[in-house]
Amino acid sequence: MELLRGRIRDYAWGSRIAIAELQGRPVPSDGPEAELWLGAHPGAPATVDRDGSPVSLTELLLAEPAHWLGERVVGRFGTRLPFLLKVLAADAPLSLQAHPDAEQARAGHAADTGRVNYVDPYHKPELLVALSEFEALCGFRDPAESAAALAAFGVPVLEPVVAALRTGPAGLREAVRLLLSWPEAERAGLVAAVLTADVAGPDAVLARSLAVDYPADPGVLVALLLHHVRLVPGEAIWMPAGNLHAYLRGTGVEIMAASDNVLRGGLTPKRVDVDELLRVLRFEVLDEPVVAPVAVAPGVVTWPVPIEDFALHRVEVAAGGPGVRLTLPGPRVVLCRVGKLAVDDGVGTVVLGPGQAAVGTAAGGPLVIGGEGEAFVATCGLR
């Protein structure tokens, strides 16, 4: 194992406390810190030390792919790390967004020569595990519930949207299309009409909260078509391709397929390509967006997902014990969340404190994690 130094992304919605506090730096930080990237994505690759100088993990993978990734991973994903591990810290809502599936990403990237929507040919399913109380929008809820929520505002111009939703899942596409195609000049009035309605309840609270930052964005109403979930630490949300979602606030560990393909659907000043979003979205009800951890060994849990790009495990190590041994294939990235942990893959040992990470190659043996604390281990999902 080797020490891995991640990169912090300073998006405006980021926290000035969470990541700095995790890493033991002074708080608040000088500016927003939204995500700590621990991987080889070209947008912000992590580094390892070579002769006293930082070297991009991306460069190392390209130089020795078989050593770092292993033959199976190279055969399946090519000479790139197929997953990206992050710490995400949201102090304000992120945009409503969805990601293409693998076939859509390949075709979209080939056709999108201007790289407007598809910057790479890869899909981007995501799993987020809450480290704090975490609030998110995730997947379409029962359209009948959404119809009732919008009808309660008593805004006549919303009647076509309500009527579409009352037809069931088949009407979701039309409801989303109507809202996101709302005439630009009328959007502020639409949101204002909803906010001034004499309505109570969680849907009104959510709409009013989102409208603080986006007073003329129809995404405020699209948000009411989705599950509004509140995770406790250890719970997760799984976001497959075509699933409309948004993080609202909280801190979590996120793992995803290494892609940057994002189609936005509101709650953003950035471009919303309505036609392409409608083509990518899955207009079906997501029955259960929350994923509970599954124990796989003493002190080890995972959140099973139906893809090969990544797997995520949480390891809790008790003081004075023998440590935890994990046999996981391919390259491994280990993030220490609390405590002091020694991570050994038979090639090298790294001692990690909170907020520090290590990376090991496919050439390493089983992981042995000792000391006391908690770690997240990211690997490929190949078995």
Short mmCIF file of C-alpha atoms in Angstrom, two decimals:
data_model
loop_
_atom_site.label_atom_id
_atom_site.label_comp_id
_atom_site.label_asym_id
_atom_site.label_seq_id
_atom_site.Cartn_x
_atom_site.Cartn_y
_atom_site.Cartn_z
CA MET A 1 0.00 0.00 0.00
CA GLU A 2 1.05 3.59 -0.60
CA LEU A 3 -0.21 6.89 0.77
CA LEU A 4 -2.71 8.45 -1.64
CA ARG A 5 -3.20 12.21 -1.63
CA GLY A 6 -6.63 13.24 -2.84
CA ARG A 7 -7.78 16.44 -4.51
CA ILE A 8 -10.43 18.76 -3.08
CA ARG A 9 -13.03 20.30 -5.42
CA ASP A 10 -14.23 23.75 -4.38
CA TYR A 11 -17.75 23.80 -5.83
CA ALA A 12 -19.92 26.58 -4.41
CA TRP A 13 -22.35 24.21 -2.68
CA GLY A 14 -19.58 22.68 -0.56
CA SER A 15 -19.11 22.82 3.20
CA ARG A 16 -16.40 24.86 4.89
CA ILE A 17 -16.38 22.48 7.85
CA ALA A 18 -16.91 18.80 7.01
CA ILE A 19 -13.85 17.84 4.96
CA ALA A 20 -11.49 20.11 6.89
CA GLU A 21 -12.76 18.64 10.16
CA LEU A 22 -12.36 15.09 8.81
CA GLN A 23 -8.72 15.80 7.92
CA GLY A 24 -7.96 17.63 11.17
CA ARG A 25 -7.43 21.03 9.53
CA PRO A 26 -8.63 24.37 10.97
CA VAL A 27 -12.31 25.14 10.46
CA PRO A 28 -13.88 26.88 8.76
CA SER A 29 -11.79 26.42 5.62
CA ASP A 30 -10.94 29.44 3.49
CA GLY A 31 -13.58 28.51 0.93
CA PRO A 32 -16.16 25.82 0.17
CA GLU A 33 -14.85 22.25 0.01
CA ALA A 34 -17.40 20.12 -1.78
CA GLU A 35 -15.66 16.85 -2.64
CA LEU A 36 -12.44 15.00 -1.85
CA TRP A 37 -11.56 12.88 -4.89
CA LEU A 38 -9.62 9.67 -4.29
CA GLY A 39 -9.03 8.06 -7.63
CA ALA A 40 -7.54 8.43 -11.10
CA HIS A 41 -10.24 10.44 -12.84
CA PRO A 42 -8.50 12.90 -15.18
CA GLY A 43 -10.57 15.78 -13.80
CA ALA A 44 -8.71 15.68 -10.48
CA PRO A 45 -6.45 12.64 -10.11
CA ALA A 46 -5.02 11.78 -6.71
CA THR A 47 -1.25 11.46 -6.38
CA VAL A 48 1.35 9.22 -4.79
CA ASP A 49 4.92 10.15 -3.94
CA ARG A 50 7.80 9.14 -6.20
CA ASP A 51 11.27 10.28 -5.10
CA GLY A 52 9.77 13.11 -3.07
CA SER A 53 7.50 14.42 -5.86
CA PRO A 54 3.78 13.85 -6.41
CA VAL A 55 2.89 11.69 -9.41
CA SER A 56 -0.63 11.38 -10.76
CA LEU A 57 -2.26 8.02 -10.20
CA THR A 58 -3.53 8.28 -13.76
CA GLU A 59 0.05 8.37 -15.06
CA LEU A 60 1.02 5.33 -13.02
CA LEU A 61 -1.94 3.33 -14.32
CA LEU A 62 -1.10 4.15 -17.92
CA ALA A 63 2.57 3.25 -17.40
CA GLU A 64 1.91 -0.12 -15.73
CA PRO A 65 -1.74 -1.09 -16.23
CA ALA A 66 -1.34 -4.82 -15.63
CA HIS A 67 0.56 -4.23 -12.38
CA TRP A 68 -1.86 -1.68 -10.99
CA LEU A 69 -5.17 -2.98 -12.32
CA GLY A 70 -4.64 -6.67 -13.02
CA GLU A 71 -5.45 -8.53 -16.21
CA ARG A 72 -9.15 -9.01 -15.44
CA VAL A 73 -9.76 -5.32 -14.80
CA VAL A 74 -7.78 -4.28 -17.91
CA GLY A 75 -9.69 -6.82 -19.97
CA ARG A 76 -13.03 -5.51 -18.74
CA PHE A 77 -12.42 -1.76 -18.36
CA GLY A 78 -9.19 -0.94 -20.20
CA THR A 79 -6.25 0.96 -18.76
CA ARG A 80 -8.25 3.10 -16.34
CA LEU A 81 -9.46 2.82 -12.77
CA PRO A 82 -13.17 2.11 -13.27
CA PHE A 83 -14.31 3.67 -9.99
CA LEU A 84 -13.91 6.96 -8.15
CA LEU A 85 -14.15 7.24 -4.36
CA LYS A 86 -15.20 10.58 -2.87
CA VAL A 87 -16.05 12.31 0.35
CA LEU A 88 -18.95 14.62 -0.46
CA ALA A 89 -19.97 17.52 1.80
CA ALA A 90 -23.04 19.50 0.74
CA ASP A 91 -24.05 22.72 2.48
CA ALA A 92 -26.54 23.66 -0.25
CA PRO A 93 -28.55 21.69 -2.84
CA LEU A 94 -26.83 20.24 -5.87
CA SER A 95 -28.60 20.28 -9.23
CA LEU A 96 -31.24 17.76 -10.18
CA GLN A 97 -29.40 15.35 -12.47
CA ALA A 98 -29.29 11.97 -14.12
CA HIS A 99 -26.62 9.90 -15.82
CA PRO A 100 -26.76 7.75 -18.97
CA ASP A 101 -26.43 4.00 -19.06
CA ALA A 102 -23.39 2.43 -20.73
CA GLU A 103 -24.94 2.15 -24.18
CA GLN A 104 -26.30 5.72 -24.08
CA ALA A 105 -22.92 7.03 -22.94
CA ARG A 106 -21.02 5.31 -25.76
CA ALA A 107 -23.45 6.48 -28.43
CA GLY A 108 -23.80 9.96 -26.96
CA HIS A 109 -20.05 10.49 -26.73
CA ALA A 110 -19.55 9.40 -30.32
CA ALA A 111 -22.27 11.77 -31.58
CA ASP A 112 -21.59 14.68 -29.22
CA THR A 113 -18.48 16.06 -30.93
CA GLY A 114 -18.77 19.33 -29.03
CA ARG A 115 -18.74 17.43 -25.71
CA VAL A 116 -21.80 19.36 -24.52
CA ASN A 117 -23.53 16.49 -22.73
CA TYR A 118 -21.18 13.51 -23.06
CA VAL A 119 -17.60 14.23 -22.07
CA ASP A 120 -16.62 10.55 -21.98
CA PRO A 121 -18.07 7.21 -23.19
CA TYR A 122 -18.81 5.76 -19.74
CA HIS A 123 -21.85 5.35 -17.52
CA LYS A 124 -21.99 6.80 -14.00
CA PRO A 125 -24.03 4.80 -11.49
CA GLU A 126 -23.48 6.01 -7.92
CA LEU A 127 -23.75 4.81 -4.34
CA LEU A 128 -23.66 7.30 -1.46
CA VAL A 129 -23.28 6.21 2.18
CA ALA A 130 -24.22 8.81 4.78
CA LEU A 131 -21.60 9.86 7.33
CA SER A 132 -23.96 12.41 8.89
CA GLU A 133 -27.68 12.92 8.63
CA PHE A 134 -28.08 13.26 4.87
CA GLU A 135 -30.94 14.69 2.84
CA ALA A 136 -31.50 13.86 -0.82
CA LEU A 137 -34.00 13.55 -3.63
CA CYS A 138 -33.81 10.15 -5.28
CA GLY A 139 -35.99 8.56 -7.93
CA PHE A 140 -39.62 9.08 -8.90
CA ARG A 141 -42.20 8.43 -6.21
CA ASP A 142 -45.79 7.27 -6.84
CA PRO A 143 -47.22 9.78 -9.38
CA ALA A 144 -50.51 9.82 -7.45
CA GLU A 145 -48.65 11.29 -4.46
CA SER A 146 -46.98 13.87 -6.68
CA ALA A 147 -50.30 14.80 -8.29
CA ALA A 148 -51.86 15.35 -4.87
CA ALA A 149 -48.90 17.47 -3.75
CA LEU A 150 -49.07 19.77 -6.78
CA ALA A 151 -52.88 19.96 -6.76
CA ALA A 152 -52.83 21.08 -3.12
CA PHE A 153 -51.13 24.34 -4.10
CA GLY A 154 -54.27 25.34 -6.04
CA VAL A 155 -52.34 26.89 -8.94
CA PRO A 156 -54.54 26.63 -12.07
CA VAL A 157 -51.69 26.64 -14.60
CA LEU A 158 -50.38 23.42 -13.03
CA GLU A 159 -53.54 21.49 -13.94
CA PRO A 160 -52.02 19.88 -17.09
CA VAL A 161 -49.08 18.63 -15.00
CA VAL A 162 -51.43 17.26 -12.35
CA ALA A 163 -53.57 15.59 -15.03
CA ALA A 164 -50.52 13.87 -16.53
CA LEU A 165 -49.44 12.56 -13.14
CA ARG A 166 -52.90 11.18 -12.44
CA THR A 167 -52.48 8.79 -15.38
CA GLY A 168 -49.79 6.97 -13.41
CA PRO A 169 -46.16 6.23 -14.34
CA ALA A 170 -47.02 6.66 -18.03
CA GLY A 171 -47.62 10.36 -17.34
CA LEU A 172 -44.29 11.06 -15.66
CA ARG A 173 -42.53 11.94 -18.91
CA GLU A 174 -45.18 14.50 -19.86
CA ALA A 175 -45.20 16.01 -16.37
CA VAL A 176 -41.44 16.48 -16.40
CA ARG A 177 -41.50 17.82 -19.96
CA LEU A 178 -44.19 20.38 -19.13
CA LEU A 179 -42.33 21.66 -16.07
CA LEU A 180 -38.87 21.88 -17.63
CA SER A 181 -40.26 23.49 -20.81
CA TRP A 182 -42.12 26.18 -18.89
CA PRO A 183 -41.76 29.55 -20.66
CA GLU A 184 -38.75 31.40 -19.31
CA ALA A 185 -40.66 34.61 -18.67
CA GLU A 186 -43.29 32.81 -16.58
CA ARG A 187 -41.08 30.69 -14.36
CA ALA A 188 -40.62 33.17 -11.51
CA GLY A 189 -44.38 33.70 -11.39
CA LEU A 190 -45.03 29.98 -11.30
CA VAL A 191 -42.67 29.40 -8.39
CA ALA A 192 -44.03 32.46 -6.57
CA ALA A 193 -47.61 31.19 -6.95
CA VAL A 194 -46.63 27.91 -5.34
CA LEU A 195 -44.74 29.57 -2.51
CA THR A 196 -47.60 31.94 -1.62
CA ALA A 197 -50.24 29.21 -1.55
CA ASP A 198 -51.78 28.59 1.85
CA VAL A 199 -50.49 25.03 2.10
CA ALA A 200 -48.61 23.24 4.86
CA GLY A 201 -46.81 19.90 4.96
CA PRO A 202 -43.45 18.49 3.91
CA ASP A 203 -43.87 19.15 0.18
CA ALA A 204 -44.50 22.85 0.77
CA VAL A 205 -41.55 23.01 3.15
CA LEU A 206 -39.28 21.40 0.54
CA ALA A 207 -40.46 23.70 -2.26
CA ARG A 208 -39.95 26.80 -0.14
CA SER A 209 -36.51 25.65 0.92
CA LEU A 210 -35.36 25.04 -2.66
CA ALA A 211 -36.86 28.31 -3.89
CA VAL A 212 -34.57 30.27 -1.57
CA ASP A 213 -31.70 29.49 -3.95
CA TYR A 214 -33.74 28.96 -7.14
CA PRO A 215 -36.75 31.35 -7.14
CA ALA A 216 -37.32 31.07 -10.89
CA ASP A 217 -36.40 27.43 -11.50
CA PRO A 218 -39.12 24.87 -12.38
CA GLY A 219 -36.83 22.27 -10.82
CA VAL A 220 -38.41 23.38 -7.53
CA LEU A 221 -41.57 21.59 -8.73
CA VAL A 222 -39.81 18.70 -10.45
CA ALA A 223 -38.29 17.98 -7.03
CA LEU A 224 -41.79 17.22 -5.71
CA LEU A 225 -42.04 14.27 -8.10
CA LEU A 226 -39.14 12.51 -6.34
CA HIS A 227 -38.61 10.64 -3.11
CA HIS A 228 -37.39 13.01 -0.41
CA VAL A 229 -35.16 10.83 1.76
CA ARG A 230 -33.32 11.47 5.01
CA LEU A 231 -30.51 9.04 5.70
CA VAL A 232 -28.97 8.28 9.05
CA PRO A 233 -25.25 7.42 9.17
CA GLY A 234 -24.65 4.04 7.56
CA GLU A 235 -27.67 4.13 5.27
CA ALA A 236 -27.10 4.57 1.55
CA ILE A 237 -28.84 5.54 -1.64
CA TRP A 238 -28.18 3.71 -4.89
CA MET A 239 -28.61 5.76 -8.07
CA PRO A 240 -28.59 3.64 -11.23
CA ALA A 241 -28.57 5.09 -14.72
CA GLY A 242 -31.56 7.23 -15.66
CA ASN A 243 -32.47 7.94 -12.04
CA LEU A 244 -33.24 11.64 -11.42
CA HIS A 245 -31.71 12.74 -8.12
CA ALA A 246 -30.14 15.56 -6.14
CA TYR A 247 -28.18 15.81 -2.93
CA LEU A 248 -29.54 18.53 -0.65
CA ARG A 249 -27.29 18.61 2.42
CA GLY A 250 -25.04 16.41 4.51
CA THR A 251 -21.75 14.50 4.36
CA GLY A 252 -21.23 11.09 2.83
CA VAL A 253 -18.81 8.68 1.21
CA GLU A 254 -19.67 8.27 -2.46
CA ILE A 255 -18.42 5.72 -4.94
CA MET A 256 -19.25 5.82 -8.62
CA ALA A 257 -18.18 4.60 -12.00
CA ALA A 258 -15.42 6.95 -13.15
CA SER A 259 -17.32 9.25 -15.50
CA ASP A 260 -18.29 12.90 -15.71
CA ASN A 261 -21.45 12.53 -17.81
CA VAL A 262 -24.20 14.62 -16.21
CA LEU A 263 -27.57 15.65 -17.62
CA ARG A 264 -29.12 18.34 -15.45
CA GLY A 265 -32.81 18.72 -14.73
CA GLY A 266 -33.11 21.94 -12.75
CA LEU A 267 -31.96 23.62 -9.53
CA THR A 268 -29.01 25.01 -11.44
CA PRO A 269 -27.93 28.07 -13.41
CA LYS A 270 -26.26 25.68 -15.87
CA ARG A 271 -27.69 24.44 -19.14
CA VAL A 272 -30.62 21.99 -19.03
CA ASP A 273 -30.96 19.95 -22.23
CA VAL A 274 -34.60 18.94 -21.81
CA ASP A 275 -34.81 16.68 -24.87
CA GLU A 276 -31.67 14.70 -24.01
CA LEU A 277 -32.67 14.43 -20.35
CA LEU A 278 -36.08 13.06 -21.34
CA ARG A 279 -34.36 10.51 -23.56
CA VAL A 280 -32.11 9.29 -20.75
CA LEU A 281 -34.51 9.29 -17.80
CA ARG A 282 -36.25 6.14 -16.66
CA PHE A 283 -39.87 7.07 -16.06
CA GLU A 284 -40.65 4.44 -13.50
CA VAL A 285 -41.29 4.49 -9.78
CA LEU A 286 -38.25 3.71 -7.61
CA ASP A 287 -39.85 1.57 -4.92
CA GLU A 288 -37.09 1.71 -2.31
CA PRO A 289 -34.28 4.24 -2.74
CA VAL A 290 -32.61 3.56 0.63
CA VAL A 291 -30.07 0.71 0.90
CA ALA A 292 -29.21 -0.74 4.31
CA PRO A 293 -25.73 -2.13 5.05
CA VAL A 294 -25.26 -5.89 4.84
CA ALA A 295 -22.79 -7.62 7.18
CA VAL A 296 -20.36 -9.89 5.33
CA ALA A 297 -17.82 -10.61 8.10
CA PRO A 298 -17.18 -9.50 11.69
CA GLY A 299 -16.69 -5.73 11.55
CA VAL A 300 -17.31 -5.56 7.78
CA VAL A 301 -20.42 -4.41 5.93
CA THR A 302 -21.18 -3.65 2.30
CA TRP A 303 -24.00 -2.21 0.21
CA PRO A 304 -24.62 -4.63 -2.68
CA VAL A 305 -25.11 -3.06 -6.11
CA PRO A 306 -25.71 -4.83 -9.45
CA ILE A 307 -22.67 -3.59 -11.37
CA GLU A 308 -19.04 -4.60 -11.89
CA ASP A 309 -17.42 -1.15 -11.79
CA PHE A 310 -17.16 -0.88 -8.01
CA ALA A 311 -17.85 -2.31 -4.59
CA LEU A 312 -17.66 -0.50 -1.25
CA HIS A 313 -16.99 -1.97 2.19
CA ARG A 314 -16.90 -0.34 5.61
CA VAL A 315 -14.46 -1.87 8.10
CA GLU A 316 -14.57 -1.29 11.85
CA VAL A 317 -11.46 -2.34 13.75
CA ALA A 318 -11.54 -2.76 17.52
CA ALA A 319 -8.53 -1.87 19.67
CA GLY A 320 -6.43 -4.83 20.76
CA GLY A 321 -7.98 -7.21 18.26
CA PRO A 322 -6.35 -9.18 15.46
CA GLY A 323 -7.45 -6.70 12.81
CA VAL A 324 -9.63 -7.39 9.80
CA ARG A 325 -8.56 -9.41 6.78
CA LEU A 326 -10.21 -8.74 3.41
CA THR A 327 -9.71 -10.69 0.21
CA LEU A 328 -10.79 -8.25 -2.47
CA PRO A 329 -9.69 -8.38 -6.12
CA GLY A 330 -7.98 -5.72 -8.19
CA PRO A 331 -6.75 -2.31 -7.09
CA ARG A 332 -7.90 -1.05 -3.67
CA VAL A 333 -8.38 2.45 -2.26
CA VAL A 334 -8.71 2.71 1.53
CA LEU A 335 -9.99 5.82 3.32
CA CYS A 336 -9.60 6.15 7.10
CA ARG A 337 -12.56 7.98 8.63
CA VAL A 338 -11.75 7.81 12.34
CA GLY A 339 -8.96 6.39 14.48
CA LYS A 340 -5.50 5.20 13.48
CA LEU A 341 -5.23 2.25 11.13
CA ALA A 342 -2.38 0.21 9.65
CA VAL A 343 -3.23 -1.08 6.18
CA ASP A 344 -1.06 -3.88 4.77
CA ASP A 345 -1.46 -5.67 1.42
CA GLY A 346 1.63 -7.86 1.72
CA VAL A 347 3.64 -5.40 -0.39
CA GLY A 348 3.72 -2.42 1.94
CA THR A 349 2.09 -1.02 5.07
CA VAL A 350 0.66 2.46 5.45
CA VAL A 351 -0.52 4.00 8.72
CA LEU A 352 -3.53 6.24 8.22
CA GLY A 353 -5.20 8.88 10.35
CA PRO A 354 -8.62 10.46 9.80
CA GLY A 355 -9.13 11.74 6.27
CA GLN A 356 -6.04 9.99 4.91
CA ALA A 357 -6.11 7.36 2.18
CA ALA A 358 -3.97 4.61 0.72
CA VAL A 359 -3.89 2.80 -2.61
CA GLY A 360 -2.71 -0.67 -3.45
CA THR A 361 -2.15 -2.48 -6.73
CA ALA A 362 -3.74 -5.64 -8.02
CA ALA A 363 -0.38 -7.30 -7.43
CA GLY A 364 -0.89 -7.04 -3.68
CA GLY A 365 -2.32 -9.76 -1.50
CA PRO A 366 -5.29 -9.71 0.90
CA LEU A 367 -5.74 -6.52 2.91
CA VAL A 368 -5.06 -6.65 6.63
CA ILE A 369 -6.34 -3.61 8.52
CA GLY A 370 -5.21 -3.25 12.13
CA GLY A 371 -5.21 -0.61 14.84
CA GLU A 372 -8.44 1.04 15.94
CA GLY A 373 -10.96 2.94 13.87
CA GLU A 374 -13.14 2.87 10.77
CA ALA A 375 -12.25 2.69 7.11
CA PHE A 376 -13.99 2.55 3.76
CA VAL A 377 -12.49 0.24 1.15
CA ALA A 378 -13.23 0.77 -2.55
CA THR A 379 -12.56 -1.94 -5.13
CA CYS A 380 -13.82 -3.16 -8.46
CA GLY A 381 -17.03 -5.16 -8.38
CA LEU A 382 -15.61 -8.02 -10.46
CA ARG A 383 -15.83 -11.35 -8.72
#
